[in-house]
Amino acid sequence: MITINEHYLKLQASYLFSDIAKRVAAFQKNNPDKDIIKLGIGDVTKGLPPAAIKAFHEAIDEMANDATFKGYGPEQGYEFLRAAIAENDFRSRGADISADEIFVSDGAKCDTGNIQELFTNDIKIAIPDPVYPVYLDTNVMAGRTGFFEDGRYQGLVYLEGTKVNNFVPSLPTEDVDLIYLCFPNNPTGATISKDELKTWVDYARQHKALILFDAAYESFIRDESLPKSIYEIEGAREVAIEFRSLSKSAGFTGTRCAFTVVPKECAAYDRAGNKHFIHGLWNRRHCTKFNGVSYPVQRAAAAIYSEEGKVQAKALIDYYMANADVICATMDQLGYEYVGGKNSPYIWVDGKMDSWAFFDRLLATAGVVCTPGAGFGKCGNGYIRISAFNSHEKVKEAMARLSAAFSG
Ligand code: PLP
């Protein structure tokens, strides 16, 4: 008899985006003439930078020719891309990361989801609330949690992000072994200072714990005092793995290219307390289960690190952040409290009512779609996430409608 992994049965069905779609469809049916503006989804809307497109085309032409054709490439990624990443994303900011510590992949979703398989099932795990749901669900699938009760999985330590701590969770009061952090955060848009991040690195060093640092939104950081990488913090190389993605930084959500950084000193322990370096283990996993990102995609990604590529990618970020400015200004004017939006494409608004009630109100009165915060964890209730990923015109129109509907 074929039996299933029963941990999958513990998973809560994710109704968030299908519920949103249903409510939007019902509203559209009753209001066929209303032009609905979607500021819900976390997907980019603008085309790839021209430098990436040019490199993409050239690489495809290379694939057409026997002399320049590429078959299987190195699983960890081509040297030209790994070297460009190490230099531009890390060394130029004083973070000591070398090309062979970069593992190129087809997404930070896969990497943040897969990394947990390197560790035993009886470790204590700390996961932020609210947060990107992949960290939670992949640990449920692996059997590291109990059942879902009262809005939470048993056996996990939830790191609560609330108004009181400005959505930067405090250190856990009990010992934990694996810590997920995500800054700038999805969904709150909250950022962490170097001093705050240092307390996490120090905690991990003291407790022989490991930090999984998801920096998928680092390119939206405008405040130069904020860390873009955890490796800007002293001592992080031994205790932190970092995840990055070109999805939001260069419009690659549909093109697929990301990477994980595993410094050579970064370690975990066997039951006897012997130290093992994670770099070799992750390399083994990566080579066994993954056959590399396609050559043209890696060429397109490398072009983002060229001089014109950097300028064009920054223009993309600036475009979305100008939208974030408009959203923040509208929230200020309407007197809504929020975090995010300054160094993040997400604005996390205190709706002062149930998340779904606020979602319905926004849709009914302004024809604007947001994401109810409750979909990202228990601490998200009462909040909505507004995304800056849309055109200037649509964002301006959405905010004008909100102002008209909500003021007075
Ligand atoms: N990490 C966070 C926090 C995200 O919000 C997302 C996507 O929305 C990802 C990772 C996934 O990125 P990728 O497109 O590289 O899989």
GROMACS .gro file of C-alpha atoms and ligand atoms in nm:
model
  424
    1MET     CA    1   0.000   0.000   0.000
    2ILE     CA    2   0.131   0.339  -0.092
    3THR     CA    3   0.102   0.567   0.210
    4ILE     CA    4   0.125   0.942   0.211
    5ASN     CA    5   0.330   1.188   0.410
    6GLU     CA    6   0.059   1.270   0.663
    7HIS     CA    7   0.227   1.596   0.757
    8TYR     CA    8   0.079   1.732   0.434
    9LEU     CA    9  -0.264   1.683   0.590
   10LYS     CA   10  -0.178   1.935   0.859
   11LEU     CA   11  -0.132   2.212   0.602
   12GLN     CA   12  -0.394   2.481   0.601
   13ALA     CA   13  -0.534   2.534   0.254
   14SER     CA   14  -0.423   2.873   0.134
   15TYR     CA   15  -0.749   3.041   0.044
   16LEU     CA   16  -0.599   3.389   0.044
   17PHE     CA   17  -0.557   3.461  -0.326
   18SER     CA   18  -0.850   3.245  -0.437
   19ASP     CA   19  -1.076   3.420  -0.182
   20ILE     CA   20  -0.954   3.755  -0.312
   21ALA     CA   21  -1.024   3.646  -0.671
   22LYS     CA   22  -1.375   3.530  -0.577
   23ARG     CA   23  -1.463   3.855  -0.403
   24VAL     CA   24  -1.322   4.059  -0.692
   25ALA     CA   25  -1.518   3.850  -0.947
   26ALA     CA   26  -1.842   3.895  -0.748
   27PHE     CA   27  -1.785   4.270  -0.725
   28GLN     CA   28  -1.710   4.297  -1.097
   29LYS     CA   29  -2.028   4.103  -1.179
   30ASN     CA   30  -2.238   4.349  -0.980
   31ASN     CA   31  -2.042   4.649  -1.109
   32PRO     CA   32  -1.957   4.561  -1.470
   33ASP     CA   33  -1.854   4.917  -1.558
   34LYS     CA   34  -1.619   4.962  -1.263
   35ASP     CA   35  -1.251   4.958  -1.352
   36ILE     CA   36  -1.088   4.760  -1.070
   37ILE     CA   37  -0.729   4.851  -0.978
   38LYS     CA   38  -0.520   4.569  -0.833
   39LEU     CA   39  -0.263   4.660  -0.570
   40GLY     CA   40  -0.280   4.320  -0.408
   41ILE     CA   41  -0.038   4.089  -0.574
   42GLY     CA   42   0.338   4.102  -0.517
   43ASP     CA   43   0.432   4.072  -0.883
   44VAL     CA   44   0.620   4.323  -1.094
   45THR     CA   45   0.448   4.480  -1.393
   46LYS     CA   46   0.724   4.640  -1.601
   47GLY     CA   47   0.930   4.477  -1.877
   48LEU     CA   48   1.286   4.353  -1.828
   49PRO     CA   49   1.569   4.609  -1.848
   50PRO     CA   50   1.699   4.648  -2.207
   51ALA     CA   51   2.049   4.530  -2.108
   52ALA     CA   52   1.901   4.198  -1.988
   53ILE     CA   53   1.693   4.158  -2.303
   54LYS     CA   54   1.996   4.222  -2.527
   55ALA     CA   55   2.206   3.964  -2.339
   56PHE     CA   56   1.914   3.720  -2.345
   57HIS     CA   57   1.882   3.750  -2.727
   58GLU     CA   58   2.257   3.713  -2.780
   59ALA     CA   59   2.269   3.404  -2.558
   60ILE     CA   60   1.981   3.245  -2.747
   61ASP     CA   61   2.171   3.304  -3.071
   62GLU     CA   62   2.471   3.129  -2.913
   63MET     CA   63   2.247   2.830  -2.839
   64ALA     CA   64   2.158   2.807  -3.211
   65ASN     CA   65   2.516   2.752  -3.313
   66ASP     CA   66   2.716   2.430  -3.262
   67ALA     CA   67   3.033   2.626  -3.190
   68THR     CA   68   2.880   2.831  -2.908
   69PHE     CA   69   2.602   2.597  -2.792
   70LYS     CA   70   2.584   2.521  -2.418
   71GLY     CA   71   2.454   2.196  -2.271
   72TYR     CA   72   2.444   2.129  -1.899
   73GLY     CA   73   2.621   2.407  -1.715
   74PRO     CA   74   2.769   2.404  -1.366
   75GLU     CA   75   2.486   2.334  -1.119
   76GLN     CA   76   2.599   2.620  -0.895
   77GLY     CA   77   2.584   2.871  -1.181
   78TYR     CA   78   2.830   3.005  -1.436
   79GLU     CA   79   3.139   3.175  -1.302
   80PHE     CA   80   3.060   3.496  -1.497
   81LEU     CA   81   2.738   3.538  -1.296
   82ARG     CA   82   2.867   3.421  -0.958
   83ALA     CA   83   3.165   3.657  -0.984
   84ALA     CA   84   2.943   3.952  -1.084
   85ILE     CA   85   2.711   3.886  -0.788
   86ALA     CA   86   2.994   3.851  -0.535
   87GLU     CA   87   3.156   4.173  -0.652
   88ASN     CA   88   2.851   4.395  -0.698
   89ASP     CA   89   2.609   4.273  -0.432
   90PHE     CA   90   2.858   4.201  -0.154
   91ARG     CA   91   3.221   4.307  -0.186
   92SER     CA   92   3.132   4.657  -0.306
   93ARG     CA   93   2.939   4.698   0.024
   94GLY     CA   94   3.220   4.563   0.237
   95ALA     CA   95   3.065   4.217   0.277
   96ASP     CA   96   3.332   3.952   0.232
   97ILE     CA   97   3.163   3.699   0.003
   98SER     CA   98   3.341   3.509  -0.275
   99ALA     CA   99   3.201   3.376  -0.603
  100ASP     CA  100   3.217   3.012  -0.490
  101GLU     CA  101   2.989   3.090  -0.195
  102ILE     CA  102   2.708   3.185  -0.436
  103PHE     CA  103   2.464   2.916  -0.552
  104VAL     CA  104   2.257   3.036  -0.848
  105SER     CA  105   1.904   2.894  -0.863
  106ASP     CA  106   1.567   2.944  -1.027
  107GLY     CA  107   1.406   3.108  -0.727
  108ALA     CA  108   1.430   3.217  -0.368
  109LYS     CA  109   1.099   3.038  -0.313
  110CYS     CA  110   1.261   2.701  -0.389
  111ASP     CA  111   1.576   2.781  -0.193
  112THR     CA  112   1.401   2.911   0.120
  113GLY     CA  113   1.172   2.609   0.099
  114ASN     CA  114   1.443   2.350   0.035
  115ILE     CA  115   1.711   2.455   0.281
  116GLN     CA  116   1.532   2.301   0.580
  117GLU     CA  117   1.603   1.949   0.457
  118LEU     CA  118   1.965   1.983   0.571
  119PHE     CA  119   1.857   1.984   0.935
  120THR     CA  120   1.708   1.730   1.173
  121ASN     CA  121   1.340   1.723   1.259
  122ASP     CA  122   1.377   1.790   1.631
  123ILE     CA  123   1.530   2.137   1.602
  124LYS     CA  124   1.344   2.433   1.748
  125ILE     CA  125   1.241   2.675   1.475
  126ALA     CA  126   1.157   3.043   1.502
  127ILE     CA  127   0.945   3.195   1.226
  128PRO     CA  128   0.818   3.554   1.208
  129ASP     CA  129   0.447   3.637   1.210
  130PRO     CA  130   0.342   3.793   0.978
  131VAL     CA  131   0.567   3.660   0.701
  132TYR     CA  132   0.601   3.503   0.357
  133PRO     CA  133   0.422   3.165   0.410
  134VAL     CA  134   0.683   2.938   0.245
  135TYR     CA  135   0.904   2.907   0.557
  136LEU     CA  136   0.613   2.781   0.762
  137ASP     CA  137   0.457   2.542   0.511
  138THR     CA  138   0.784   2.371   0.415
  139ASN     CA  139   0.856   2.293   0.780
  140VAL     CA  140   0.502   2.160   0.822
  141MET     CA  141   0.554   1.934   0.519
  142ALA     CA  142   0.879   1.807   0.668
  143GLY     CA  143   0.705   1.713   0.992
  144ARG     CA  144   0.865   1.972   1.219
  145THR     CA  145   0.535   2.096   1.362
  146GLY     CA  146   0.230   1.964   1.539
  147PHE     CA  147  -0.126   2.033   1.429
  148PHE     CA  148  -0.275   2.371   1.350
  149GLU     CA  149  -0.465   2.493   1.654
  150ASP     CA  150  -0.605   2.834   1.729
  151GLY     CA  151  -0.441   2.990   1.425
  152ARG     CA  152  -0.093   2.846   1.482
  153TYR     CA  153   0.107   2.527   1.430
  154GLN     CA  154   0.209   2.359   1.752
  155GLY     CA  155   0.578   2.326   1.827
  156LEU     CA  156   0.703   2.639   1.651
  157VAL     CA  157   0.824   2.959   1.806
  158TYR     CA  158   0.644   3.252   1.643
  159LEU     CA  159   0.836   3.578   1.632
  160GLU     CA  160   0.560   3.833   1.659
  161GLY     CA  161   0.577   4.152   1.458
  162THR     CA  162   0.339   4.409   1.602
  163LYS     CA  163   0.293   4.782   1.631
  164VAL     CA  164   0.469   4.765   1.970
  165ASN     CA  165   0.799   4.646   1.819
  166ASN     CA  166   0.749   4.831   1.489
  167PHE     CA  167   0.722   4.489   1.318
  168VAL     CA  168   1.080   4.395   1.405
  169PRO     CA  169   1.042   4.087   1.630
  170SER     CA  170   1.233   4.064   1.957
  171LEU     CA  171   1.476   3.781   2.029
  172PRO     CA  172   1.302   3.461   2.141
  173THR     CA  173   1.280   3.401   2.515
  174GLU     CA  174   1.341   3.028   2.471
  175ASP     CA  175   1.635   2.861   2.295
  176VAL     CA  176   1.589   2.815   1.921
  177ASP     CA  177   1.815   2.650   1.661
  178LEU     CA  178   1.690   2.779   1.325
  179ILE     CA  179   1.572   3.137   1.275
  180TYR     CA  180   1.399   3.277   0.968
  181LEU     CA  181   1.429   3.652   0.917
  182CYS     CA  182   1.299   3.852   0.621
  183PHE     CA  183   1.399   4.218   0.575
  184PRO     CA  184   1.266   4.429   0.410
  185ASN     CA  185   0.974   4.216   0.516
  186ASN     CA  186   0.699   4.071   0.305
  187PRO     CA  187   0.422   4.165   0.389
  188THR     CA  188   0.495   4.449   0.637
  189GLY     CA  189   0.772   4.630   0.448
  190ALA     CA  190   0.949   4.674   0.784
  191THR     CA  191   1.328   4.702   0.781
  192ILE     CA  192   1.592   4.615   1.040
  193SER     CA  193   1.882   4.836   1.151
  194LYS     CA  194   2.241   4.712   1.169
  195ASP     CA  195   2.231   4.724   1.550
  196GLU     CA  196   1.910   4.521   1.564
  197LEU     CA  197   2.043   4.267   1.316
  198LYS     CA  198   2.363   4.240   1.520
  199THR     CA  199   2.157   4.121   1.820
  200TRP     CA  200   2.030   3.830   1.606
  201VAL     CA  201   2.379   3.743   1.484
  202ASP     CA  202   2.507   3.753   1.842
  203TYR     CA  203   2.216   3.536   1.955
  204ALA     CA  204   2.291   3.279   1.683
  205ARG     CA  205   2.659   3.271   1.776
  206GLN     CA  206   2.582   3.224   2.145
  207HIS     CA  207   2.324   2.950   2.083
  208LYS     CA  208   2.499   2.770   1.795
  209ALA     CA  209   2.189   2.857   1.595
  210LEU     CA  210   2.155   2.939   1.225
  211ILE     CA  211   1.985   3.242   1.067
  212LEU     CA  212   1.813   3.210   0.730
  213PHE     CA  213   1.806   3.568   0.605
  214ASP     CA  214   1.567   3.638   0.317
  215ALA     CA  215   1.678   3.958   0.145
  216ALA     CA  216   1.457   3.926  -0.163
  217TYR     CA  217   1.360   4.295  -0.132
  218GLU     CA  218   1.703   4.446  -0.047
  219SER     CA  219   1.714   4.651  -0.368
  220PHE     CA  220   1.424   4.865  -0.242
  221ILE     CA  221   1.631   4.992   0.052
  222ARG     CA  222   1.690   5.365   0.004
  223ASP     CA  223   1.821   5.446   0.353
  224GLU     CA  224   2.196   5.388   0.320
  225SER     CA  225   2.230   5.322   0.694
  226LEU     CA  226   2.024   5.002   0.668
  227PRO     CA  227   2.193   4.668   0.595
  228LYS     CA  228   2.120   4.515   0.255
  229SER     CA  229   2.299   4.196   0.347
  230ILE     CA  230   2.339   4.016   0.679
  231TYR     CA  231   2.708   3.984   0.592
  232GLU     CA  232   2.748   4.355   0.659
  233ILE     CA  233   2.721   4.246   1.024
  234GLU     CA  234   3.036   4.124   1.194
  235GLY     CA  235   3.032   3.753   1.275
  236ALA     CA  236   2.747   3.667   1.036
  237ARG     CA  237   2.955   3.445   0.807
  238GLU     CA  238   2.958   3.165   1.065
  239VAL     CA  239   2.586   3.173   1.144
  240ALA     CA  240   2.387   3.300   0.846
  241ILE     CA  241   2.269   3.192   0.503
  242GLU     CA  242   2.126   3.463   0.277
  243PHE     CA  243   1.865   3.434   0.003
  244ARG     CA  244   1.842   3.681  -0.282
  245SER     CA  245   1.636   3.702  -0.596
  246LEU     CA  246   1.633   3.899  -0.921
  247SER     CA  247   1.253   3.867  -0.924
  248LYS     CA  248   1.179   4.202  -0.767
  249SER     CA  249   1.519   4.370  -0.806
  250ALA     CA  250   1.526   4.333  -1.187
  251GLY     CA  251   1.179   4.219  -1.293
  252PHE     CA  252   1.270   3.848  -1.321
  253THR     CA  253   0.954   3.698  -1.165
  254GLY     CA  254   0.869   3.524  -1.493
  255THR     CA  255   1.229   3.477  -1.609
  256ARG     CA  256   1.346   3.303  -1.289
  257CYS     CA  257   1.686   3.368  -1.140
  258ALA     CA  258   1.789   3.386  -0.775
  259PHE     CA  259   2.077   3.279  -0.554
  260THR     CA  260   2.166   3.159  -0.209
  261VAL     CA  261   2.483   3.258  -0.025
  262VAL     CA  262   2.645   2.997   0.198
  263PRO     CA  263   2.974   3.123   0.344
  264LYS     CA  264   3.236   2.853   0.392
  265GLU     CA  265   3.255   2.905   0.770
  266CYS     CA  266   2.880   2.864   0.818
  267ALA     CA  267   2.827   2.552   1.029
  268ALA     CA  268   2.578   2.313   1.188
  269TYR     CA  269   2.641   2.022   1.424
  270ASP     CA  270   2.582   1.647   1.441
  271ARG     CA  271   2.428   1.485   1.749
  272ALA     CA  272   2.773   1.430   1.896
  273GLY     CA  273   2.835   1.804   1.871
  274ASN     CA  274   3.084   1.783   1.585
  275LYS     CA  275   3.088   2.080   1.352
  276HIS     CA  276   2.997   2.040   0.984
  277PHE     CA  277   3.018   2.309   0.720
  278ILE     CA  278   2.690   2.376   0.548
  279HIS     CA  279   2.855   2.487   0.223
  280GLY     CA  280   2.946   2.128   0.132
  281LEU     CA  281   2.605   1.993   0.232
  282TRP     CA  282   2.413   2.252   0.032
  283ASN     CA  283   2.646   2.197  -0.263
  284ARG     CA  284   2.569   1.824  -0.244
  285ARG     CA  285   2.194   1.884  -0.230
  286HIS     CA  286   2.205   2.141  -0.508
  287CYS     CA  287   2.406   1.916  -0.742
  288THR     CA  288   2.189   1.613  -0.666
  289LYS     CA  289   1.851   1.778  -0.711
  290PHE     CA  290   1.911   2.071  -0.945
  291ASN     CA  291   2.068   2.101  -1.288
  292GLY     CA  292   2.130   2.471  -1.311
  293VAL     CA  293   1.955   2.780  -1.444
  294SER     CA  294   1.943   2.805  -1.822
  295TYR     CA  295   2.238   2.975  -1.990
  296PRO     CA  296   2.039   3.260  -2.154
  297VAL     CA  297   1.875   3.344  -1.820
  298GLN     CA  298   2.214   3.357  -1.649
  299ARG     CA  299   2.346   3.585  -1.925
  300ALA     CA  300   2.042   3.810  -1.882
  301ALA     CA  301   2.101   3.812  -1.505
  302ALA     CA  302   2.471   3.895  -1.546
  303ALA     CA  303   2.375   4.189  -1.771
  304ILE     CA  304   2.193   4.342  -1.472
  305TYR     CA  305   2.539   4.385  -1.315
  306SER     CA  306   2.681   4.572  -1.617
  307GLU     CA  307   2.705   4.951  -1.591
  308GLU     CA  308   2.393   5.011  -1.804
  309GLY     CA  309   2.215   4.715  -1.639
  310LYS     CA  310   2.262   4.866  -1.294
  311VAL     CA  311   2.125   5.201  -1.408
  312GLN     CA  312   1.824   5.036  -1.575
  313ALA     CA  313   1.746   4.809  -1.277
  314LYS     CA  314   1.766   5.107  -1.043
  315ALA     CA  315   1.523   5.294  -1.269
  316LEU     CA  316   1.278   5.005  -1.229
  317ILE     CA  317   1.307   5.019  -0.850
  318ASP     CA  318   1.272   5.399  -0.854
  319TYR     CA  319   0.958   5.362  -1.065
  320TYR     CA  320   0.789   5.135  -0.811
  321MET     CA  321   0.916   5.340  -0.517
  322ALA     CA  322   0.761   5.655  -0.667
  323ASN     CA  323   0.433   5.460  -0.647
  324ALA     CA  324   0.510   5.370  -0.285
  325ASP     CA  325   0.559   5.744  -0.215
  326VAL     CA  326   0.214   5.821  -0.357
  327ILE     CA  327   0.056   5.546  -0.146
  328CYS     CA  328   0.233   5.664   0.171
  329ALA     CA  329   0.130   6.026   0.107
  330THR     CA  330  -0.232   5.917   0.070
  331MET     CA  331  -0.221   5.717   0.393
  332ASP     CA  332  -0.066   6.017   0.572
  333GLN     CA  333  -0.336   6.244   0.437
  334LEU     CA  334  -0.614   6.003   0.541
  335GLY     CA  335  -0.459   5.954   0.885
  336TYR     CA  336  -0.396   5.581   0.855
  337GLU     CA  337  -0.102   5.437   1.045
  338TYR     CA  338   0.134   5.220   0.840
  339VAL     CA  339   0.483   5.078   0.816
  340GLY     CA  340   0.683   5.002   0.502
  341GLY     CA  341   0.679   5.197   0.178
  342LYS     CA  342   1.000   5.389   0.255
  343ASN     CA  343   1.247   5.106   0.182
  344SER     CA  344   1.004   4.850   0.050
  345PRO     CA  345   0.738   4.815  -0.222
  346TYR     CA  346   0.482   4.711   0.040
  347ILE     CA  347   0.278   4.940   0.263
  348TRP     CA  348   0.129   4.770   0.568
  349VAL     CA  349  -0.173   4.966   0.682
  350ASP     CA  350  -0.357   4.944   1.012
  351GLY     CA  351  -0.716   4.928   0.891
  352LYS     CA  352  -0.852   4.952   1.247
  353MET     CA  353  -1.093   4.672   1.164
  354ASP     CA  354  -1.088   4.308   1.054
  355SER     CA  355  -0.854   4.263   0.752
  356TRP     CA  356  -1.125   4.120   0.529
  357ALA     CA  357  -1.377   4.387   0.630
  358PHE     CA  358  -1.123   4.651   0.529
  359PHE     CA  359  -1.051   4.466   0.204
  360ASP     CA  360  -1.427   4.464   0.124
  361ARG     CA  361  -1.459   4.831   0.210
  362LEU     CA  362  -1.171   4.928  -0.018
  363LEU     CA  363  -1.316   4.724  -0.302
  364ALA     CA  364  -1.674   4.845  -0.258
  365THR     CA  365  -1.598   5.214  -0.217
  366ALA     CA  366  -1.291   5.261  -0.438
  367GLY     CA  367  -1.271   4.953  -0.662
  368VAL     CA  368  -0.919   4.891  -0.528
  369VAL     CA  369  -0.783   4.546  -0.444
  370CYS     CA  370  -0.534   4.498  -0.161
  371THR     CA  371  -0.423   4.189   0.034
  372PRO     CA  372  -0.577   4.122   0.376
  373GLY     CA  373  -0.300   4.095   0.636
  374ALA     CA  374  -0.461   3.798   0.809
  375GLY     CA  375  -0.340   3.583   0.519
  376PHE     CA  376   0.020   3.624   0.640
  377GLY     CA  377  -0.027   3.513   1.000
  378LYS     CA  378  -0.224   3.578   1.314
  379CYS     CA  379  -0.045   3.909   1.380
  380GLY     CA  380  -0.159   4.030   1.038
  381ASN     CA  381  -0.521   4.059   1.135
  382GLY     CA  382  -0.643   4.417   1.133
  383TYR     CA  383  -0.393   4.510   0.860
  384ILE     CA  384  -0.386   4.520   0.482
  385ARG     CA  385  -0.089   4.510   0.246
  386ILE     CA  386  -0.088   4.758  -0.041
  387SER     CA  387   0.163   4.684  -0.314
  388ALA     CA  388   0.345   4.947  -0.521
  389PHE     CA  389   0.374   4.710  -0.819
  390ASN     CA  390   0.158   4.875  -1.084
  391SER     CA  391   0.177   5.167  -1.325
  392HIS     CA  392   0.203   5.528  -1.198
  393GLU     CA  393  -0.130   5.602  -1.362
  394LYS     CA  394  -0.314   5.318  -1.190
  395VAL     CA  395  -0.160   5.388  -0.849
  396LYS     CA  396  -0.246   5.760  -0.874
  397GLU     CA  397  -0.600   5.679  -0.981
  398ALA     CA  398  -0.637   5.421  -0.700
  399MET     CA  399  -0.517   5.669  -0.438
  400ALA     CA  400  -0.741   5.946  -0.573
  401ARG     CA  401  -1.038   5.712  -0.540
  402LEU     CA  402  -0.934   5.613  -0.188
  403SER     CA  403  -0.900   5.978  -0.085
  404ALA     CA  404  -1.244   6.057  -0.222
  405ALA     CA  405  -1.403   5.754  -0.056
  406PHE     CA  406  -1.232   5.769   0.282
  407SER     CA  407  -1.185   6.136   0.365
  408GLY     CA  408  -1.435   6.316   0.579
  409PLP     N1  409   1.107   3.565  -0.051
  409PLP     C1  410   1.011   3.656  -0.032
  409PLP     C2  411   1.005   3.727   0.098
  409PLP     C3  412   0.915   3.682  -0.131
  409PLP     O1  413   0.818   3.771  -0.109
  409PLP     C4  414   0.923   3.611  -0.252
  409PLP     C5  415   0.825   3.632  -0.360
  409PLP     O2  416   0.727   3.696  -0.350
  409PLP     C6  417   1.024   3.517  -0.267
  409PLP     C7  418   1.115   3.497  -0.166
  409PLP     C8  419   1.032   3.432  -0.392
  409PLP     O3  420   1.112   3.484  -0.488
  409PLP     P1  421   1.143   3.406  -0.623
  409PLP     O4  422   1.058   3.470  -0.727
  409PLP     O5  423   1.290   3.425  -0.643
  409PLP     O6  424   1.107   3.261  -0.604
   0.00000   0.00000   0.00000
